[in-house]
PDB file of C-alpha atoms in Angstrom:
ATOM      1  CA  MET A   8     150.914  -5.190  50.685  1.00 82.00           C
ATOM      2  CA  PHE A   9     152.886  -2.514  52.499  1.00 82.00           C
ATOM      3  CA  GLY A  10     156.636  -2.857  52.144  1.00 70.00           C
ATOM      4  CA  ASN A  11     156.579  -4.926  48.940  1.00 81.00           C
ATOM      5  CA  GLY A  12     158.245  -2.255  46.796  1.00 74.00           C
ATOM      6  CA  VAL A  13     155.028  -1.403  44.926  1.00 78.00           C
ATOM      7  CA  SER A  14     152.717  -0.137  47.669  1.00 82.00           C
ATOM      8  CA  SER A  15     154.038   2.239  50.358  1.00 80.00           C
ATOM      9  CA  SER A  16     157.512   0.849  51.064  1.00 87.00           C
ATOM     10  CA  PRO A  17     160.978   1.917  52.211  1.00 84.00           C
ATOM     11  CA  SER A  18     161.994   2.279  48.554  1.00 83.00           C
ATOM     12  CA  THR A  19     158.890   4.118  47.310  1.00 83.00           C
ATOM     13  CA  HIS A  20     157.863   6.567  50.043  1.00 78.00           C
ATOM     14  CA  PRO A  21     159.881   9.827  50.314  1.00 72.00           C
ATOM     15  CA  LEU A  22     159.842   9.748  54.116  1.00 68.00           C
ATOM     16  CA  TYR A  23     161.409   6.302  54.293  1.00 66.00           C
ATOM     17  CA  ARG A  24     163.796   6.833  51.383  1.00 64.00           C
ATOM     18  CA  SER A  25     165.325   9.622  53.464  1.00 64.00           C
ATOM     19  CA  GLY A  26     166.199   7.213  56.264  1.00 67.00           C
ATOM     20  CA  GLN A  27     163.125   7.294  58.528  1.00 73.00           C
ATOM     21  CA  PRO A  28     162.577   3.755  59.919  1.00 79.00           C
ATOM     22  CA  PHE A  29     159.757   1.897  58.188  1.00 82.00           C
ATOM     23  CA  PRO A  30     157.041   0.767  60.632  1.00 85.00           C
ATOM     24  CA  ARG A  31     156.567  -2.894  61.452  1.00 87.00           C
ATOM     25  CA  ILE A  32     153.537  -4.009  59.427  1.00 90.00           C
ATOM     26  CA  SER A  33     151.688  -7.223  60.253  1.00 91.00           C
ATOM     27  CA  GLY A  34     149.357  -9.304  58.123  1.00 92.00           C
ATOM     28  CA  TYR A  35     146.499  -7.834  60.137  1.00 92.00           C
ATOM     29  CA  ASP A  36     147.562  -4.290  59.195  1.00 93.00           C
ATOM     30  CA  ASN A  37     147.635  -5.187  55.511  1.00 94.00           C
ATOM     31  CA  VAL A  38     144.274  -6.940  55.499  1.00 95.00           C
ATOM     32  CA  VAL A  39     142.525  -4.122  57.361  1.00 94.00           C
ATOM     33  CA  GLN A  40     143.527  -1.733  54.576  1.00 94.00           C
ATOM     34  CA  GLN A  41     142.748  -4.243  51.826  1.00 95.00           C
ATOM     35  CA  GLY A  42     139.302  -4.696  53.367  1.00 96.00           C
ATOM     36  CA  ARG A  43     138.706  -0.959  53.315  1.00 95.00           C
ATOM     37  CA  LEU A  44     139.590  -0.912  49.635  1.00 96.00           C
ATOM     38  CA  LEU A  45     137.396  -3.847  48.624  1.00 96.00           C
ATOM     39  CA  PHE A  46     134.394  -3.362  50.904  1.00 96.00           C
ATOM     40  CA  GLY A  47     134.450   0.393  51.377  1.00 95.00           C
ATOM     41  CA  HIS A  48     135.786   1.807  48.107  1.00 95.00           C
ATOM     42  CA  LEU A  49     134.965  -0.864  45.523  1.00 97.00           C
ATOM     43  CA  GLY A  50     131.708  -2.017  47.092  1.00 97.00           C
ATOM     44  CA  VAL A  51     132.531  -5.732  47.154  1.00 97.00           C
ATOM     45  CA  LYS A  52     130.002  -7.578  49.323  1.00 97.00           C
ATOM     46  CA  GLU A  53     131.520 -11.036  49.656  1.00 97.00           C
ATOM     47  CA  ILE A  54     134.780 -12.911  49.031  1.00 97.00           C
ATOM     48  CA  ALA A  55     134.200 -16.200  47.210  1.00 98.00           C
ATOM     49  CA  LEU A  56     137.703 -17.483  47.993  1.00 98.00           C
ATOM     50  CA  ALA A  57     140.624 -16.116  49.996  1.00 98.00           C
ATOM     51  CA  CYS A  58     143.769 -17.892  48.888  1.00 98.00           C
ATOM     52  CA  GLY A  59     147.490 -17.328  48.538  1.00 97.00           C
ATOM     53  CA  TRP A  60     150.957 -18.821  48.758  1.00 98.00           C
ATOM     54  CA  SER A  61     153.509 -18.257  51.522  1.00 96.00           C
ATOM     55  CA  LEU A  62     153.099 -14.765  53.017  1.00 95.00           C
ATOM     56  CA  GLY A  63     150.055 -14.306  50.764  1.00 96.00           C
ATOM     57  CA  GLY A  64     148.562 -17.404  52.353  1.00 97.00           C
ATOM     58  CA  MET A  65     149.168 -15.976  55.819  1.00 96.00           C
ATOM     59  CA  GLN A  66     147.092 -12.976  54.758  1.00 95.00           C
ATOM     60  CA  ALA A  67     144.373 -15.307  53.459  1.00 97.00           C
ATOM     61  CA  TYR A  68     143.963 -16.750  56.973  1.00 96.00           C
ATOM     62  CA  GLN A  69     143.704 -13.199  58.241  1.00 95.00           C
ATOM     63  CA  TRP A  70     140.960 -12.382  55.738  1.00 96.00           C
ATOM     64  CA  ALA A  71     138.837 -15.309  56.902  1.00 96.00           C
ATOM     65  CA  ALA A  72     139.360 -14.553  60.609  1.00 95.00           C
ATOM     66  CA  LEU A  73     138.793 -10.801  60.355  1.00 94.00           C
ATOM     67  CA  PHE A  74     135.767 -11.009  58.033  1.00 96.00           C
ATOM     68  CA  PRO A  75     134.192 -14.375  58.931  1.00 95.00           C
ATOM     69  CA  ASP A  76     130.774 -13.394  57.596  1.00 96.00           C
ATOM     70  CA  ARG A  77     132.142 -12.218  54.233  1.00 97.00           C
ATOM     71  CA  VAL A  78     134.727 -14.862  53.284  1.00 98.00           C
ATOM     72  CA  ARG A  79     132.994 -17.998  52.033  1.00 98.00           C
ATOM     73  CA  ARG A  80     136.040 -20.172  51.286  1.00 98.00           C
ATOM     74  CA  LEU A  81     139.675 -20.267  52.377  1.00 98.00           C
ATOM     75  CA  LEU A  82     142.601 -22.036  50.694  1.00 98.00           C
ATOM     76  CA  PRO A  83     146.113 -21.089  51.856  1.00 98.00           C
ATOM     77  CA  PHE A  84     148.803 -23.160  50.099  1.00 98.00           C
ATOM     78  CA  GLY A  85     152.396 -23.554  51.240  1.00 98.00           C
ATOM     79  CA  SER A  86     151.565 -21.355  54.221  1.00 97.00           C
ATOM     80  CA  ALA A  87     150.422 -21.181  57.839  1.00 96.00           C
ATOM     81  CA  ALA A  88     148.627 -18.792  60.168  1.00 94.00           C
ATOM     82  CA  ARG A  89     151.899 -17.877  61.890  1.00 92.00           C
ATOM     83  CA  PRO A  90     155.607 -18.673  61.534  1.00 93.00           C
ATOM     84  CA  CYS A  91     156.721 -21.531  63.768  1.00 92.00           C
ATOM     85  CA  ALA A  92     159.904 -21.321  65.867  1.00 93.00           C
ATOM     86  CA  TYR A  93     161.943 -23.124  63.179  1.00 93.00           C
ATOM     87  CA  ASN A  94     160.689 -20.625  60.608  1.00 94.00           C
ATOM     88  CA  GLN A  95     161.732 -17.750  62.865  1.00 94.00           C
ATOM     89  CA  VAL A  96     165.270 -19.153  63.056  1.00 95.00           C
ATOM     90  CA  PHE A  97     165.414 -19.248  59.254  1.00 94.00           C
ATOM     91  CA  LEU A  98     164.222 -15.643  59.020  1.00 95.00           C
ATOM     92  CA  GLN A  99     166.769 -14.476  61.566  1.00 95.00           C
ATOM     93  CA  GLY A 100     169.477 -16.161  59.482  1.00 94.00           C
ATOM     94  CA  LEU A 101     168.347 -14.345  56.358  1.00 94.00           C
ATOM     95  CA  LYS A 102     168.353 -11.035  58.180  1.00 93.00           C
ATOM     96  CA  ALA A 103     171.837 -11.639  59.610  1.00 95.00           C
ATOM     97  CA  ALA A 104     173.248 -12.536  56.175  1.00 93.00           C
ATOM     98  CA  LEU A 105     171.919  -9.300  54.696  1.00 92.00           C
ATOM     99  CA  LEU A 106     172.969  -6.983  57.513  1.00 91.00           C
ATOM    100  CA  ALA A 107     176.492  -8.460  57.695  1.00 93.00           C
ATOM    101  CA  ASP A 108     177.377  -6.524  54.536  1.00 92.00           C
ATOM    102  CA  GLY A 109     179.674  -3.677  55.549  1.00 87.00           C
ATOM    103  CA  ASN A 110     177.893  -1.401  53.052  1.00 84.00           C
ATOM    104  CA  TRP A 111     174.525  -1.772  54.782  1.00 83.00           C
ATOM    105  CA  ARG A 112     173.046   1.526  55.865  1.00 75.00           C
ATOM    106  CA  GLU A 113     169.331   2.072  56.365  1.00 65.00           C
ATOM    107  CA  SER A 114     170.001   5.812  56.153  1.00 65.00           C
ATOM    108  CA  GLU A 115     172.111   7.069  53.251  1.00 69.00           C
ATOM    109  CA  TYR A 116     171.152   3.856  51.516  1.00 77.00           C
ATOM    110  CA  SER A 117     173.284   2.120  48.918  1.00 82.00           C
ATOM    111  CA  GLN A 118     172.494  -1.369  47.696  1.00 88.00           C
ATOM    112  CA  PRO A 119     174.405  -3.963  49.808  1.00 93.00           C
ATOM    113  CA  GLU A 120     175.343  -6.309  46.952  1.00 94.00           C
ATOM    114  CA  LYS A 121     177.322  -8.817  49.014  1.00 95.00           C
ATOM    115  CA  GLY A 122     174.546  -9.000  51.581  1.00 95.00           C
ATOM    116  CA  LEU A 123     171.904  -9.560  48.902  1.00 96.00           C
ATOM    117  CA  ARG A 124     173.962 -12.355  47.350  1.00 96.00           C
ATOM    118  CA  ALA A 125     174.349 -14.007  50.753  1.00 96.00           C
ATOM    119  CA  PHE A 126     170.626 -13.532  51.458  1.00 96.00           C
ATOM    120  CA  ALA A 127     169.766 -15.249  48.168  1.00 97.00           C
ATOM    121  CA  ARG A 128     172.035 -18.239  48.749  1.00 96.00           C
ATOM    122  CA  VAL A 129     170.712 -18.812  52.267  1.00 94.00           C
ATOM    123  CA  TYR A 130     167.171 -18.508  50.936  1.00 95.00           C
ATOM    124  CA  ALA A 131     167.733 -21.042  48.137  1.00 95.00           C
ATOM    125  CA  GLY A 132     168.996 -23.668  50.572  1.00 93.00           C
ATOM    126  CA  TRP A 133     165.824 -23.487  52.647  1.00 94.00           C
ATOM    127  CA  ALA A 134     163.442 -23.109  49.718  1.00 96.00           C
ATOM    128  CA  TYR A 135     163.862 -26.672  48.448  1.00 97.00           C
ATOM    129  CA  SER A 136     164.513 -30.032  50.110  1.00 97.00           C
ATOM    130  CA  ASP A 137     167.547 -32.251  50.602  1.00 96.00           C
ATOM    131  CA  GLU A 138     166.040 -34.651  48.072  1.00 97.00           C
ATOM    132  CA  PHE A 139     165.768 -31.832  45.530  1.00 98.00           C
ATOM    133  CA  PHE A 140     169.501 -31.166  45.678  1.00 97.00           C
ATOM    134  CA  ARG A 141     170.558 -34.787  46.117  1.00 97.00           C
ATOM    135  CA  ASP A 142     168.655 -35.910  43.005  1.00 98.00           C
ATOM    136  CA  ARG A 143     169.612 -32.783  41.042  1.00 98.00           C
ATOM    137  CA  LEU A 144     165.990 -31.859  40.459  1.00 97.00           C
ATOM    138  CA  TYR A 145     167.065 -28.312  39.675  1.00 97.00           C
ATOM    139  CA  ARG A 146     167.594 -29.692  36.179  1.00 97.00           C
ATOM    140  CA  GLU A 147     163.808 -29.885  35.843  1.00 96.00           C
ATOM    141  CA  LEU A 148     163.764 -26.114  36.372  1.00 96.00           C
ATOM    142  CA  GLY A 149     166.264 -25.510  33.574  1.00 96.00           C
ATOM    143  CA  TYR A 150     169.520 -25.359  35.571  1.00 97.00           C
ATOM    144  CA  GLN A 151     172.273 -27.808  34.676  1.00 97.00           C
ATOM    145  CA  THR A 152     174.214 -27.286  37.901  1.00 98.00           C
ATOM    146  CA  MET A 153     173.432 -26.275  41.456  1.00 97.00           C
ATOM    147  CA  GLU A 154     175.652 -23.218  41.010  1.00 98.00           C
ATOM    148  CA  GLN A 155     173.499 -22.035  38.099  1.00 98.00           C
ATOM    149  CA  LEU A 156     170.458 -22.193  40.358  1.00 98.00           C
ATOM    150  CA  LEU A 157     172.217 -20.214  43.089  1.00 98.00           C
ATOM    151  CA  ILE A 158     173.413 -17.580  40.635  1.00 98.00           C
ATOM    152  CA  ALA A 159     169.849 -17.209  39.349  1.00 97.00           C
ATOM    153  CA  TRP A 160     168.643 -16.607  42.911  1.00 97.00           C
ATOM    154  CA  GLU A 161     171.381 -14.010  43.357  1.00 97.00           C
ATOM    155  CA  GLN A 162     170.392 -12.179  40.188  1.00 97.00           C
ATOM    156  CA  GLU A 163     166.731 -12.148  41.208  1.00 96.00           C
ATOM    157  CA  HIS A 164     167.514 -10.638  44.607  1.00 96.00           C
ATOM    158  CA  LEU A 165     169.976  -8.088  43.261  1.00 96.00           C
ATOM    159  CA  ARG A 166     167.025  -6.492  41.439  1.00 94.00           C
ATOM    160  CA  LEU A 167     165.264  -5.891  44.768  1.00 93.00           C
ATOM    161  CA  ASP A 168     165.730  -3.169  47.352  1.00 91.00           C
ATOM    162  CA  ALA A 169     167.220  -4.557  50.575  1.00 91.00           C
ATOM    163  CA  ARG A 170     165.051  -2.257  52.677  1.00 91.00           C
ATOM    164  CA  ASP A 171     161.915  -3.726  51.091  1.00 92.00           C
ATOM    165  CA  LEU A 172     163.186  -7.255  51.731  1.00 93.00           C
ATOM    166  CA  LEU A 173     163.640  -6.421  55.398  1.00 92.00           C
ATOM    167  CA  ALA A 174     160.165  -4.885  55.595  1.00 92.00           C
ATOM    168  CA  ALA A 175     158.607  -8.038  54.100  1.00 93.00           C
ATOM    169  CA  LEU A 176     160.719 -10.224  56.402  1.00 94.00           C
ATOM    170  CA  ARG A 177     159.496  -8.321  59.439  1.00 93.00           C
ATOM    171  CA  THR A 178     155.896  -8.708  58.289  1.00 94.00           C
ATOM    172  CA  TRP A 179     156.465 -12.441  57.927  1.00 94.00           C
ATOM    173  CA  GLN A 180     157.983 -12.628  61.415  1.00 93.00           C
ATOM    174  CA  CYS A 181     155.240 -10.760  63.250  1.00 90.00           C
ATOM    175  CA  THR A 182     152.170 -12.078  61.421  1.00 90.00           C
ATOM    176  CA  ASP A 183     149.873 -14.178  63.609  1.00 89.00           C
ATOM    177  CA  VAL A 184     146.235 -14.328  62.570  1.00 87.00           C
ATOM    178  CA  ASP A 185     144.527 -11.658  64.643  1.00 74.00           C
ATOM    179  CA  THR A 186     141.225  -9.849  65.000  1.00 63.00           C
ATOM    180  CA  GLY A 187     142.564  -6.601  66.359  1.00 61.00           C
ATOM    181  CA  GLY A 188     142.773  -7.469  70.053  1.00 50.00           C
ATOM    182  CA  ARG A 189     145.516  -9.443  71.753  1.00 46.00           C
ATOM    183  CA  ALA A 190     142.929 -11.534  73.602  1.00 41.00           C
ATOM    184  CA  GLU A 191     141.526 -12.754  70.318  1.00 49.00           C
ATOM    185  CA  GLY A 192     144.763 -13.604  68.528  1.00 51.00           C
ATOM    186  CA  GLY A 193     146.123 -17.013  67.574  1.00 57.00           C
ATOM    187  CA  ALA A 194     143.856 -19.983  68.311  1.00 63.00           C
ATOM    188  CA  SER A 195     140.863 -17.816  69.232  1.00 79.00           C
ATOM    189  CA  ALA A 196     141.085 -16.001  65.914  1.00 89.00           C
ATOM    190  CA  LEU A 197     141.297 -19.255  63.949  1.00 94.00           C
ATOM    191  CA  GLY A 198     138.167 -20.391  65.772  1.00 92.00           C
ATOM    192  CA  ARG A 199     136.299 -17.429  64.300  1.00 92.00           C
ATOM    193  CA  ILE A 200     136.775 -18.685  60.747  1.00 95.00           C
ATOM    194  CA  GLN A 201     133.461 -19.754  59.196  1.00 96.00           C
ATOM    195  CA  ALA A 202     134.726 -20.319  55.646  1.00 98.00           C
ATOM    196  CA  ARG A 203     134.871 -23.746  54.079  1.00 98.00           C
ATOM    197  CA  THR A 204     138.613 -24.308  54.447  1.00 98.00           C
ATOM    198  CA  LEU A 205     141.153 -26.430  52.609  1.00 98.00           C
ATOM    199  CA  LEU A 206     144.785 -26.192  53.742  1.00 98.00           C
ATOM    200  CA  VAL A 207     147.348 -27.341  51.164  1.00 98.00           C
ATOM    201  CA  PRO A 208     150.906 -27.787  52.468  1.00 98.00           C
ATOM    202  CA  CYS A 209     153.838 -29.493  50.737  1.00 98.00           C
ATOM    203  CA  SER A 210     155.324 -32.580  52.392  1.00 98.00           C
ATOM    204  CA  THR A 211     158.879 -31.152  52.265  1.00 98.00           C
ATOM    205  CA  ASP A 212     158.162 -27.480  53.027  1.00 97.00           C
ATOM    206  CA  ARG A 213     160.648 -26.365  55.685  1.00 94.00           C
ATOM    207  CA  TYR A 214     159.007 -22.973  56.239  1.00 93.00           C
ATOM    208  CA  PHE A 215     155.438 -24.124  56.811  1.00 96.00           C
ATOM    209  CA  PRO A 216     155.472 -27.861  57.655  1.00 96.00           C
ATOM    210  CA  ALA A 217     152.300 -29.880  57.202  1.00 97.00           C
ATOM    211  CA  VAL A 218     152.190 -30.682  60.920  1.00 96.00           C
ATOM    212  CA  ASP A 219     151.447 -27.008  61.619  1.00 95.00           C
ATOM    213  CA  ASN A 220     148.492 -27.095  59.221  1.00 97.00           C
ATOM    214  CA  MET A 221     147.210 -30.240  60.952  1.00 96.00           C
ATOM    215  CA  ALA A 222     147.184 -28.394  64.260  1.00 95.00           C
ATOM    216  CA  GLU A 223     145.420 -25.410  62.691  1.00 95.00           C
ATOM    217  CA  ALA A 224     142.760 -27.621  61.118  1.00 96.00           C
ATOM    218  CA  ALA A 225     141.680 -28.768  64.579  1.00 94.00           C
ATOM    219  CA  LEU A 226     140.818 -25.137  65.410  1.00 94.00           C
ATOM    220  CA  ILE A 227     138.797 -24.355  62.268  1.00 96.00           C
ATOM    221  CA  SER A 228     135.252 -25.694  62.213  1.00 94.00           C
ATOM    222  CA  ASP A 229     134.997 -26.754  58.559  1.00 95.00           C
ATOM    223  CA  CYS A 230     138.523 -27.645  57.519  1.00 97.00           C
ATOM    224  CA  GLU A 231     140.449 -30.288  55.600  1.00 97.00           C
ATOM    225  CA  VAL A 232     144.199 -30.664  55.020  1.00 98.00           C
ATOM    226  CA  ARG A 233     145.435 -32.044  51.712  1.00 98.00           C
ATOM    227  CA  VAL A 234     149.197 -32.582  51.555  1.00 98.00           C
ATOM    228  CA  LEU A 235     151.066 -32.281  48.272  1.00 98.00           C
ATOM    229  CA  GLN A 236     153.768 -34.953  48.098  1.00 98.00           C
ATOM    230  CA  SER A 237     156.695 -33.260  46.373  1.00 98.00           C
ATOM    231  CA  PRO A 238     160.480 -32.931  46.794  1.00 98.00           C
ATOM    232  CA  PHE A 239     160.393 -29.284  45.676  1.00 98.00           C
ATOM    233  CA  GLY A 240     159.905 -27.963  49.204  1.00 98.00           C
ATOM    234  CA  HIS A 241     158.395 -24.539  49.749  1.00 97.00           C
ATOM    235  CA  CYS A 242     158.851 -23.712  46.067  1.00 97.00           C
ATOM    236  CA  ALA A 243     156.647 -26.613  44.974  1.00 98.00           C
ATOM    237  CA  LEU A 244     153.515 -24.494  45.323  1.00 98.00           C
ATOM    238  CA  SER A 245     155.061 -21.277  44.026  1.00 96.00           C
ATOM    239  CA  PRO A 246     152.564 -20.335  41.284  1.00 95.00           C
ATOM    240  CA  GLY A 247     153.683 -21.633  37.898  1.00 94.00           C
ATOM    241  CA  ARG A 248     156.998 -23.143  39.014  1.00 94.00           C
ATOM    242  CA  VAL A 249     156.329 -26.914  39.157  1.00 96.00           C
ATOM    243  CA  PRO A 250     153.717 -28.212  36.653  1.00 96.00           C
ATOM    244  CA  ALA A 251     152.730 -31.323  38.637  1.00 97.00           C
ATOM    245  CA  ALA A 252     152.180 -29.238  41.759  1.00 98.00           C
ATOM    246  CA  MET A 253     150.060 -26.746  39.817  1.00 98.00           C
ATOM    247  CA  THR A 254     147.890 -29.589  38.562  1.00 98.00           C
ATOM    248  CA  PHE A 255     147.353 -30.686  42.163  1.00 98.00           C
ATOM    249  CA  LEU A 256     146.633 -27.136  43.331  1.00 98.00           C
ATOM    250  CA  ASN A 257     144.256 -26.369  40.462  1.00 98.00           C
ATOM    251  CA  ARG A 258     142.301 -29.494  41.296  1.00 98.00           C
ATOM    252  CA  CYS A 259     141.990 -28.316  44.909  1.00 98.00           C
ATOM    253  CA  LEU A 260     140.887 -24.849  43.783  1.00 98.00           C
ATOM    254  CA  ARG A 261     138.243 -26.211  41.438  1.00 98.00           C
ATOM    255  CA  GLU A 262     136.941 -28.503  44.135  1.00 97.00           C
ATOM    256  CA  ILE A 263     136.552 -25.856  46.821  1.00 98.00           C
ATOM    257  CA  LEU A 264     135.016 -23.334  44.420  1.00 97.00           C
ATOM    258  CA  SER A 265     132.392 -25.873  43.411  1.00 95.00           C
ATOM    259  CA  ALA A 266     131.494 -26.623  47.037  1.00 82.00           C
TER     260      ALA A 266
END
């Protein structure tokens, strides 16, 4: 994925490290290049299952819409085909917290530590649910206090490059399942999906609420929605984080792969 700090990104490409603005990359842009790699270079003929969590799930929708005759099954979890208005407000808040650091410079870059700490704390508040914090469920993740959890989020984000975070955030903001033409974006693109589809949201996910998946399911010909009931919010379906959620997800994956 472009901008993730591993592929071509603001922190890895000489042109962008020197201050040149990094282009806005959508999920469509990423999947077009991934398709060229798999189908053109590696000779893959068919995708048995396109799946992913969060932004990875948004790309999974794109796979099924862009290559409807090659993707047999689709299972996005904790995700949606596009960010809703509430999600966009959250993302704008994250961006504002990061850019408020007086040390932020996209050119002559130095790591904006205060901005990254603020970014992490805003992120943590949205990532879980009110029930998670009220019932101190962070203890199940190994943190004795809420502050320990927040510090852990800070430390994780301080290891990242702020320019890469902004690139990924912009991709998240502008991704809307597409087939390459504006006339075929959104609902029309979802209608192109032929894959057997299972959408798996979490009941307390504030980024990608289950109601959005319900609306999407009405546009996909062979689609079911299976809601995970969990107080862990968006992080419930983060791979490997919550054992009970992984049991639920693995059951869904086994079921769709056997169909």
